[in-house]
CSV table of C-alpha atoms and ligand atoms in Angstrom, one decimal:
chain,number,residue,atom,x,y,z
A,1,MET,CA,-30.1,-18.3,50.6
A,2,SER,CA,-32.3,-15.7,49.1
A,3,THR,CA,-35.8,-15.0,51.4
A,4,GLN,CA,-37.8,-12.6,49.3
A,5,LEU,CA,-37.8,-9.1,51.6
A,6,GLY,CA,-41.3,-7.9,52.3
A,7,THR,CA,-42.5,-4.2,50.6
A,8,LEU,CA,-43.4,-0.7,50.5
A,9,GLU,CA,-47.0,-1.5,50.0
A,10,ASP,CA,-46.6,-5.0,53.0
A,11,LEU,CA,-46.8,-1.7,55.4
A,12,PRO,CA,-50.0,0.0,56.1
A,13,GLN,CA,-50.2,2.6,55.6
A,14,ASP,CA,-50.3,5.2,58.4
A,15,TYR,CA,-47.3,3.1,59.5
A,16,ARG,CA,-45.7,4.9,56.8
A,17,ASP,CA,-46.9,8.5,56.8
A,18,ASP,CA,-45.8,8.0,60.4
A,19,MET,CA,-42.1,6.4,59.1
A,20,ALA,CA,-41.4,9.6,57.1
A,21,ALA,CA,-43.0,12.1,59.4
A,22,ALA,CA,-39.9,10.6,61.5
A,23,GLY,CA,-37.3,10.6,58.8
A,24,VAL,CA,-36.9,7.5,57.8
A,25,ALA,CA,-37.3,4.4,55.8
A,26,PRO,CA,-37.2,1.1,56.5
A,27,LEU,CA,-34.8,-0.9,54.0
A,28,TRP,CA,-36.0,-3.9,53.9
A,29,PRO,CA,-37.9,-3.8,50.7
A,30,MET,CA,-34.8,-1.3,49.5
A,31,MET,CA,-32.3,-4.6,50.5
A,32,ARG,CA,-31.4,-5.5,47.1
A,33,ASN,CA,-31.1,-2.0,45.6
A,34,VAL,CA,-28.3,-0.7,47.6
A,35,LEU,CA,-26.7,-4.8,47.9
A,36,PRO,CA,-27.6,-6.6,45.4
A,37,HIS,CA,-26.5,-10.5,44.9
A,38,GLY,CA,-23.3,-11.7,43.6
A,39,GLN,CA,-22.7,-8.1,41.9
A,40,PRO,CA,-22.8,-5.0,41.3
A,41,ASN,CA,-26.6,-3.6,39.1
A,42,PRO,CA,-25.0,-1.4,36.9
A,43,VAL,CA,-27.1,1.9,36.4
A,44,THR,CA,-24.1,2.7,33.2
A,45,LYS,CA,-24.8,1.5,29.9
A,46,PRO,CA,-22.7,1.3,27.1
A,47,GLY,CA,-21.3,4.4,25.1
A,48,TYR,CA,-19.8,5.0,21.8
A,49,TRP,CA,-19.0,8.2,20.2
A,50,ASN,CA,-18.2,8.1,16.6
A,51,PHE,CA,-15.6,11.3,16.8
A,52,GLY,CA,-16.7,12.4,13.0
A,53,ALA,CA,-20.3,12.6,14.7
A,54,LEU,CA,-19.1,14.9,17.1
A,55,ARG,CA,-15.9,17.2,14.9
A,56,PRO,CA,-18.5,19.7,13.7
A,57,LEU,CA,-20.7,20.2,17.1
A,58,LEU,CA,-17.5,21.0,18.8
A,59,LEU,CA,-16.7,23.4,15.3
A,60,ARG,CA,-19.6,24.4,16.2
A,61,ALA,CA,-19.4,25.6,20.0
A,62,GLY,CA,-16.1,27.4,18.7
A,63,GLU,CA,-18.6,29.5,16.6
A,64,LEU,CA,-21.5,29.6,18.9
A,65,THR,CA,-19.6,30.7,22.3
A,66,PRO,CA,-15.8,32.0,22.8
A,67,VAL,CA,-13.8,30.4,24.8
A,68,GLU,CA,-14.6,33.4,27.7
A,69,LYS,CA,-17.6,32.8,28.1
A,70,ALA,CA,-16.7,28.6,28.2
A,71,GLU,CA,-13.8,28.3,30.6
A,72,ARG,CA,-13.3,25.1,28.7
A,73,ARG,CA,-15.1,24.1,25.9
A,74,VAL,CA,-15.9,20.7,26.4
A,75,LEU,CA,-18.4,18.7,24.6
A,76,VAL,CA,-19.7,16.2,27.7
A,77,LEU,CA,-19.4,12.7,26.6
A,78,SER,CA,-23.2,11.1,28.4
A,79,ASP,CA,-23.6,7.6,29.9
A,80,PRO,CA,-26.5,6.5,28.0
A,81,GLY,CA,-28.3,4.3,31.1
A,82,ARG,CA,-28.3,8.3,32.6
A,83,GLY,CA,-29.2,10.2,29.8
A,84,ALA,CA,-29.0,13.9,27.3
A,85,GLY,CA,-26.7,16.1,30.0
A,86,ALA,CA,-25.6,13.3,31.9
A,87,MET,CA,-21.8,14.5,33.3
A,88,GLN,CA,-20.7,11.4,33.0
A,89,ALA,CA,-19.3,8.5,31.0
A,90,THR,CA,-18.9,5.6,33.7
A,91,SER,CA,-20.2,5.3,37.7
A,92,SER,CA,-16.8,7.5,37.8
A,93,ILE,CA,-15.5,8.3,35.0
A,94,TYR,CA,-15.9,12.5,32.9
A,95,LEU,CA,-15.2,12.0,29.4
A,96,GLY,CA,-15.5,15.4,27.7
A,97,MET,CA,-13.9,16.3,24.1
A,98,GLN,CA,-12.5,20.5,24.4
A,99,LEU,CA,-11.7,22.6,21.5
A,100,LEU,CA,-9.3,24.9,21.5
A,101,LEU,CA,-8.5,27.4,18.5
A,102,PRO,CA,-5.7,29.0,17.2
A,103,GLY,CA,-5.3,31.9,19.6
A,104,GLU,CA,-6.9,31.1,22.0
A,105,THR,CA,-6.2,30.4,26.1
A,106,ALA,CA,-8.4,28.3,28.1
A,107,PRO,CA,-7.6,30.0,32.0
A,108,ALA,CA,-5.8,28.7,35.2
A,109,HIS,CA,-7.8,27.1,37.4
A,110,ARG,CA,-7.4,24.5,39.7
A,111,HIS,CA,-9.8,22.0,40.8
A,112,THR,CA,-10.0,18.5,43.4
A,113,PRO,CA,-10.5,16.0,40.7
A,114,SER,CA,-8.0,14.8,38.7
A,115,ALA,CA,-7.9,15.2,34.9
A,116,ALA,CA,-6.4,13.7,32.5
A,117,ARG,CA,-6.1,15.1,27.9
A,118,ILE,CA,-6.1,12.6,25.3
A,119,ILE,CA,-4.7,14.7,22.3
A,120,VAL,CA,-6.6,13.7,19.8
A,121,GLU,CA,-6.2,16.0,16.5
A,122,GLY,CA,-5.0,19.1,15.7
A,123,GLN,CA,-0.8,20.5,15.7
A,124,GLY,CA,0.0,22.8,18.6
A,125,GLY,CA,-2.1,22.7,21.6
A,126,PHE,CA,-0.3,22.7,25.1
A,127,THR,CA,-1.0,22.9,28.6
A,128,VAL,CA,0.5,24.6,31.0
A,129,VAL,CA,1.1,23.0,35.3
A,130,ASP,CA,2.5,24.1,37.6
A,131,GLY,CA,4.1,25.9,35.1
A,132,GLU,CA,5.5,23.1,33.7
A,133,LYS,CA,4.8,23.6,29.3
A,134,LEU,CA,3.8,20.1,27.8
A,135,PRO,CA,3.2,20.0,24.7
A,136,MET,CA,0.3,18.6,23.4
A,137,LEU,CA,0.7,16.6,19.7
A,138,ASP,CA,-1.9,12.9,19.3
A,139,GLY,CA,-1.8,10.4,21.5
A,140,ASP,CA,0.1,12.1,24.2
A,141,LEU,CA,-2.0,11.3,28.0
A,142,VAL,CA,-0.7,15.1,29.2
A,143,LEU,CA,-2.3,14.9,32.7
A,144,THR,CA,-3.2,17.0,35.6
A,145,PRO,CA,-3.7,16.0,39.1
A,146,GLY,CA,-6.1,17.2,41.6
A,147,GLY,CA,-4.8,20.7,43.3
A,148,ASP,CA,-2.0,21.6,39.8
A,149,TRP,CA,-2.8,24.5,38.6
A,150,HIS,CA,-2.9,24.2,34.8
A,151,ASP,CA,-4.4,26.4,31.5
A,152,HIS,CA,-4.3,25.4,27.8
A,153,GLY,CA,-3.5,27.2,25.3
A,154,HIS,CA,-2.9,27.1,20.9
A,155,GLU,CA,0.0,28.3,19.5
A,156,GLY,CA,-1.0,26.3,15.8
A,157,ASP,CA,-3.0,27.7,13.2
A,158,ALA,CA,-5.6,24.9,13.2
A,159,PRO,CA,-8.3,23.7,15.5
A,160,VAL,CA,-6.6,21.2,18.6
A,161,ILE,CA,-9.3,19.3,20.5
A,162,TRP,CA,-9.0,16.7,23.6
A,163,LEU,CA,-10.7,13.9,25.7
A,164,ASP,CA,-10.8,15.1,28.7
A,165,ALA,CA,-11.0,12.3,31.5
A,166,LEU,CA,-12.1,13.9,34.9
A,167,ASP,CA,-12.4,11.1,38.0
A,168,LEU,CA,-15.2,14.4,38.5
A,169,PRO,CA,-18.5,12.0,39.7
A,170,LEU,CA,-16.5,11.4,42.2
A,171,PHE,CA,-16.4,14.1,43.7
A,172,VAL,CA,-19.3,16.0,43.4
A,173,TYR,CA,-20.2,12.6,45.0
A,174,LEU,CA,-18.6,12.9,47.8
A,175,GLU,CA,-19.1,16.4,47.8
A,176,GLY,CA,-15.9,18.1,47.5
A,177,SER,CA,-15.5,19.5,44.1
A,178,TYR,CA,-14.6,22.9,43.1
A,179,ALA,CA,-11.8,24.9,41.4
A,180,GLU,CA,-9.9,28.3,42.4
A,181,GLU,CA,-9.2,30.7,39.5
A,182,ALA,CA,-6.3,32.1,38.0
A,183,PRO,CA,-4.2,34.0,35.3
A,184,LEU,CA,-2.3,32.2,32.9
A,185,GLN,CA,1.1,31.2,34.5
A,186,ALA,CA,4.9,32.0,33.7
A,187,GLN,CA,5.8,28.9,32.1
A,188,ARG,CA,9.2,27.3,32.5
A,189,ASN,CA,11.3,28.0,29.7
A,190,ARG,CA,12.7,24.4,29.2
A,191,PRO,CA,11.0,20.7,27.6
A,192,ASP,CA,8.9,19.2,29.6
A,193,ALA,CA,10.2,16.3,32.3
A,194,SER,CA,9.1,13.2,29.5
A,195,GLN,CA,11.4,15.1,27.9
A,196,VAL,CA,14.4,16.1,30.2
A,197,GLU,CA,14.6,13.7,33.7
A,198,TYR,CA,12.9,10.4,32.2
A,199,LEU,CA,14.0,10.7,28.6
A,200,SER,CA,14.4,7.4,29.3
A,201,SER,CA,12.3,3.9,30.1
A,202,GLY,CA,15.3,2.9,33.5
A,203,LEU,CA,16.0,6.3,33.9
A,204,ALA,CA,14.8,8.6,37.3
A,205,PRO,CA,17.5,11.4,38.7
A,206,SER,CA,19.8,11.2,41.4
A,207,ARG,CA,19.7,12.4,44.4
A,208,THR,CA,20.4,13.5,47.6
A,209,ARG,CA,19.9,12.5,50.7
A,210,GLY,CA,16.4,13.9,51.5
A,211,VAL,CA,15.3,15.7,48.3
A,212,SER,CA,12.1,13.6,47.3
A,213,ALA,CA,10.7,13.4,44.1
A,214,ARG,CA,7.7,16.0,42.8
A,215,ARG,CA,4.8,13.6,43.8
A,216,TYR,CA,3.5,13.6,40.1
A,217,PRO,CA,7.3,14.0,38.1
A,218,MET,CA,6.0,13.1,34.6
A,219,MET,CA,2.9,14.9,33.8
A,220,ARG,CA,3.2,14.4,29.6
A,221,TYR,CA,3.6,10.3,28.0
A,222,PRO,CA,4.6,11.3,24.3
A,223,TRP,CA,2.4,9.0,22.3
A,224,ALA,CA,5.3,8.1,19.4
A,225,ARG,CA,7.3,5.9,23.1
A,226,THR,CA,4.5,4.4,24.1
A,227,GLU,CA,3.8,2.9,20.6
A,228,ALA,CA,6.6,1.4,19.8
A,229,ALA,CA,7.2,0.1,23.3
A,230,LEU,CA,3.5,-1.7,22.2
A,231,ARG,CA,4.6,-3.3,18.9
A,232,GLU,CA,8.1,-4.2,21.1
A,233,MET,CA,5.1,-5.7,23.3
A,234,MET,CA,4.0,-7.6,20.5
A,235,LYS,CA,6.7,-8.6,17.5
A,236,TYR,CA,7.7,-10.9,21.4
A,237,GLY,CA,4.7,-11.3,23.1
A,238,ASP,CA,2.4,-14.7,22.6
A,239,GLY,CA,0.0,-13.7,21.0
A,240,GLY,CA,-2.5,-12.5,23.0
A,241,VAL,CA,-2.9,-8.1,23.6
A,242,ALA,CA,-0.2,-6.3,24.2
A,243,GLU,CA,-0.8,-4.3,27.3
A,244,LEU,CA,0.9,-0.8,28.8
A,245,ASP,CA,-0.2,0.7,31.4
A,246,TYR,CA,1.0,4.1,32.7
A,247,VAL,CA,2.7,4.3,35.8
A,248,ASN,CA,4.8,7.4,37.6
A,249,PRO,CA,8.4,6.9,36.9
A,250,GLU,CA,9.9,6.9,40.0
A,251,THR,CA,7.4,5.2,42.0
A,252,GLY,CA,6.0,2.6,39.4
A,253,ASP,CA,2.4,3.7,41.0
A,254,ASP,CA,-0.5,4.3,38.6
A,255,VAL,CA,-0.5,7.4,37.2
A,256,LEU,CA,-2.9,9.6,39.3
A,257,PRO,CA,-5.3,8.3,43.3
A,258,THR,CA,-8.4,6.9,41.3
A,259,MET,CA,-8.4,7.1,36.7
A,260,GLY,CA,-5.5,4.3,35.4
A,261,PHE,CA,-4.7,4.4,31.9
A,262,THR,CA,-3.7,1.3,30.0
A,263,ALA,CA,-2.8,1.4,26.8
A,264,MET,CA,-3.6,-2.2,24.1
A,265,MET,CA,-2.9,-3.3,21.3
A,266,LEU,CA,-4.2,-5.3,19.1
A,267,ASN,CA,-3.4,-7.1,15.6
A,268,ALA,CA,-5.2,-6.9,12.3
A,269,GLY,CA,-7.9,-9.5,12.7
A,270,GLN,CA,-6.0,-10.7,17.0
A,271,VAL,CA,-9.9,-10.9,19.4
A,272,HIS,CA,-9.6,-10.3,22.7
A,273,ARG,CA,-11.3,-11.4,25.5
A,274,PRO,CA,-11.2,-10.0,29.0
A,275,PRO,CA,-11.5,-11.1,32.1
A,276,LEU,CA,-14.8,-9.4,33.9
A,277,ARG,CA,-14.0,-7.2,35.3
A,278,SER,CA,-15.1,-5.1,38.6
A,279,THR,CA,-13.5,-1.5,36.6
A,280,SER,CA,-16.5,1.1,35.1
A,281,ALA,CA,-14.1,1.7,31.9
A,282,ALA,CA,-14.2,3.6,28.7
A,283,TRP,CA,-11.7,2.8,25.3
A,284,HIS,CA,-10.1,5.7,23.1
A,285,VAL,CA,-9.4,4.5,19.7
A,286,VAL,CA,-5.8,6.1,18.9
A,287,LYS,CA,-5.2,4.2,16.0
A,288,GLY,CA,-6.8,1.5,13.9
A,289,ARG,CA,-10.4,0.0,13.2
A,290,GLY,CA,-12.9,-3.1,14.9
A,291,LYS,CA,-16.1,-3.8,16.5
A,292,THR,CA,-16.4,-4.9,20.9
A,293,THR,CA,-18.8,-6.1,22.0
A,294,ILE,CA,-20.3,-4.7,25.4
A,295,ASN,CA,-22.9,-6.9,27.4
A,296,GLY,CA,-24.3,-8.2,24.2
A,297,GLN,CA,-24.1,-4.4,22.3
A,298,THR,CA,-21.9,-4.3,19.2
A,299,VAL,CA,-20.1,-0.7,18.7
A,300,GLU,CA,-18.1,-0.6,15.5
A,301,TRP,CA,-15.4,1.6,15.5
A,302,GLY,CA,-12.2,3.4,13.9
A,303,ALA,CA,-9.2,6.2,14.8
A,304,LYS,CA,-10.7,8.7,17.5
A,305,ASP,CA,-14.1,7.3,18.6
A,306,THR,CA,-14.2,6.8,22.2
A,307,PHE,CA,-17.1,4.4,23.8
A,308,THR,CA,-17.5,3.4,27.2
A,309,ALA,CA,-18.7,0.2,29.8
A,310,PRO,CA,-20.2,-1.0,32.7
A,311,VAL,CA,-19.1,-2.1,35.6
A,312,PHE,CA,-18.4,-6.1,35.4
A,313,ALA,CA,-19.2,-6.1,31.4
A,314,ASP,CA,-18.9,-8.6,29.3
A,315,ILE,CA,-16.0,-7.4,26.8
A,316,THR,CA,-15.4,-8.8,23.0
A,317,HIS,CA,-13.1,-7.2,20.8
A,318,GLU,CA,-12.2,-8.0,17.6
A,319,ALA,CA,-9.4,-5.9,15.5
A,320,ALA,CA,-10.0,-5.0,11.6
A,321,GLU,CA,-6.3,-3.8,11.5
A,322,ASP,CA,-3.8,-3.2,13.6
A,323,SER,CA,-5.8,-0.9,16.0
A,324,PHE,CA,-3.7,0.9,19.4
A,325,LEU,CA,-5.9,1.9,22.2
A,326,ILE,CA,-6.1,3.8,25.7
A,327,ARG,CA,-8.2,2.1,27.7
A,328,ILE,CA,-9.2,4.6,30.3
A,329,HIS,CA,-10.5,2.5,34.2
A,330,ASP,CA,-11.1,3.1,37.9
A,331,ARG,CA,-9.3,0.5,39.5
A,332,PRO,CA,-6.9,2.5,41.1
A,333,LEU,CA,-9.3,3.9,42.8
A,334,GLN,CA,-11.1,0.7,43.9
A,335,THR,CA,-7.4,-1.0,44.4
A,336,ARG,CA,-7.4,1.5,47.1
A,337,LEU,CA,-10.8,0.7,48.5
A,338,CYS,CA,-9.5,-2.5,48.5
A,339,TYR,CA,-11.6,-3.8,46.6
A,340,TYR,CA,-10.9,-4.3,42.6
A,341,GLU,CA,-11.7,-7.7,41.1
A,342,GLU,CA,-11.2,-10.0,37.9
A,343,ARG,CA,-13.8,-12.8,37.4
A,344,ALA,CA,-12.5,-15.5,35.2
A,345,ARG,CA,-15.3,-16.2,32.0
B,401,GTQ,O1,-9.2,20.9,30.3
B,401,GTQ,O2,-9.9,21.6,32.7
B,401,GTQ,O3,-13.3,18.8,30.1
B,401,GTQ,O4,-11.5,22.2,34.3
B,401,GTQ,C1,-13.9,19.3,32.9
B,401,GTQ,C2,-13.6,20.1,33.4
B,401,GTQ,C3,-12.1,19.4,31.3
B,401,GTQ,C4,-9.7,20.9,32.1
B,401,GTQ,C5,-12.8,19.7,31.7
B,401,GTQ,C6,-12.4,21.1,33.7
B,401,GTQ,C7,-11.4,21.0,32.1
């Protein structure tokens, strides 16, 4: 049952003035703003970023601003619902395109928010996380969990570009966001854990009693393996979309505390209508071409493009070619807060 609630204008001005002077405000005129009926009323609007349009702007930033003057040379993808300058792509997800030029380094720092990168272009880039050198190849997912030292370097001869995803908006909202700086880290002289301890799915290092795995045992998820696995899933699947969640190989949990990553494959011509989800999400196109309709708004996407949707969005994907996307979402956060929800449509 829904009754019309009283408004601020219903109240005499002297009472309103007295409330303001006392530092209080009436709830009832704002009740439906903070507790809308049935489902949230998101500020976030669907967004779309064409890589071909971002790339020259990013390269120009490379000419205009030396990395020493930027710490991280990044163009932030601003949520259209929040407007130009917004430091977030959805309610909980920050996205930025980062450029590193040959020979450059981005200094070591650590911060409370967690980050993950999806590599978009270029060879020879790497991230060092807690001394582990993580190569950055096209489509790889590279984690830099909150609190872990990380710096970026580049041994190649052409620009390297990647997409950063951070749970930064959440930490800003919580007034919990800060960073610390340090000199570049020493690198362990060995391949990263995805090539050693976790080379093969289903196998983990044998442990002696009392010795536990690292909290983030594998911080690089090579794209070549993800694509091969998706292709097999599709080949032997039920004709629907093929989806694989990125998980911690020791625990099976989501890779980071608040952000989740799901790799998707759609065959040419395939139409996919996911349930309405309580998560906000971003899709990064690793390969392929297609279109997606989000709350009646259609975006046409190609390789290296990125698009976003607010919570409870009505989404239809249609692939024009065999397509591979990585969906970034906040399901781990919502599961921890006990409110993740899917609604049939
Ligand atoms: O590479 O560490 O896009 O700290 C924003 C904040 C990237 C990074 C961003 C960061 C980084």
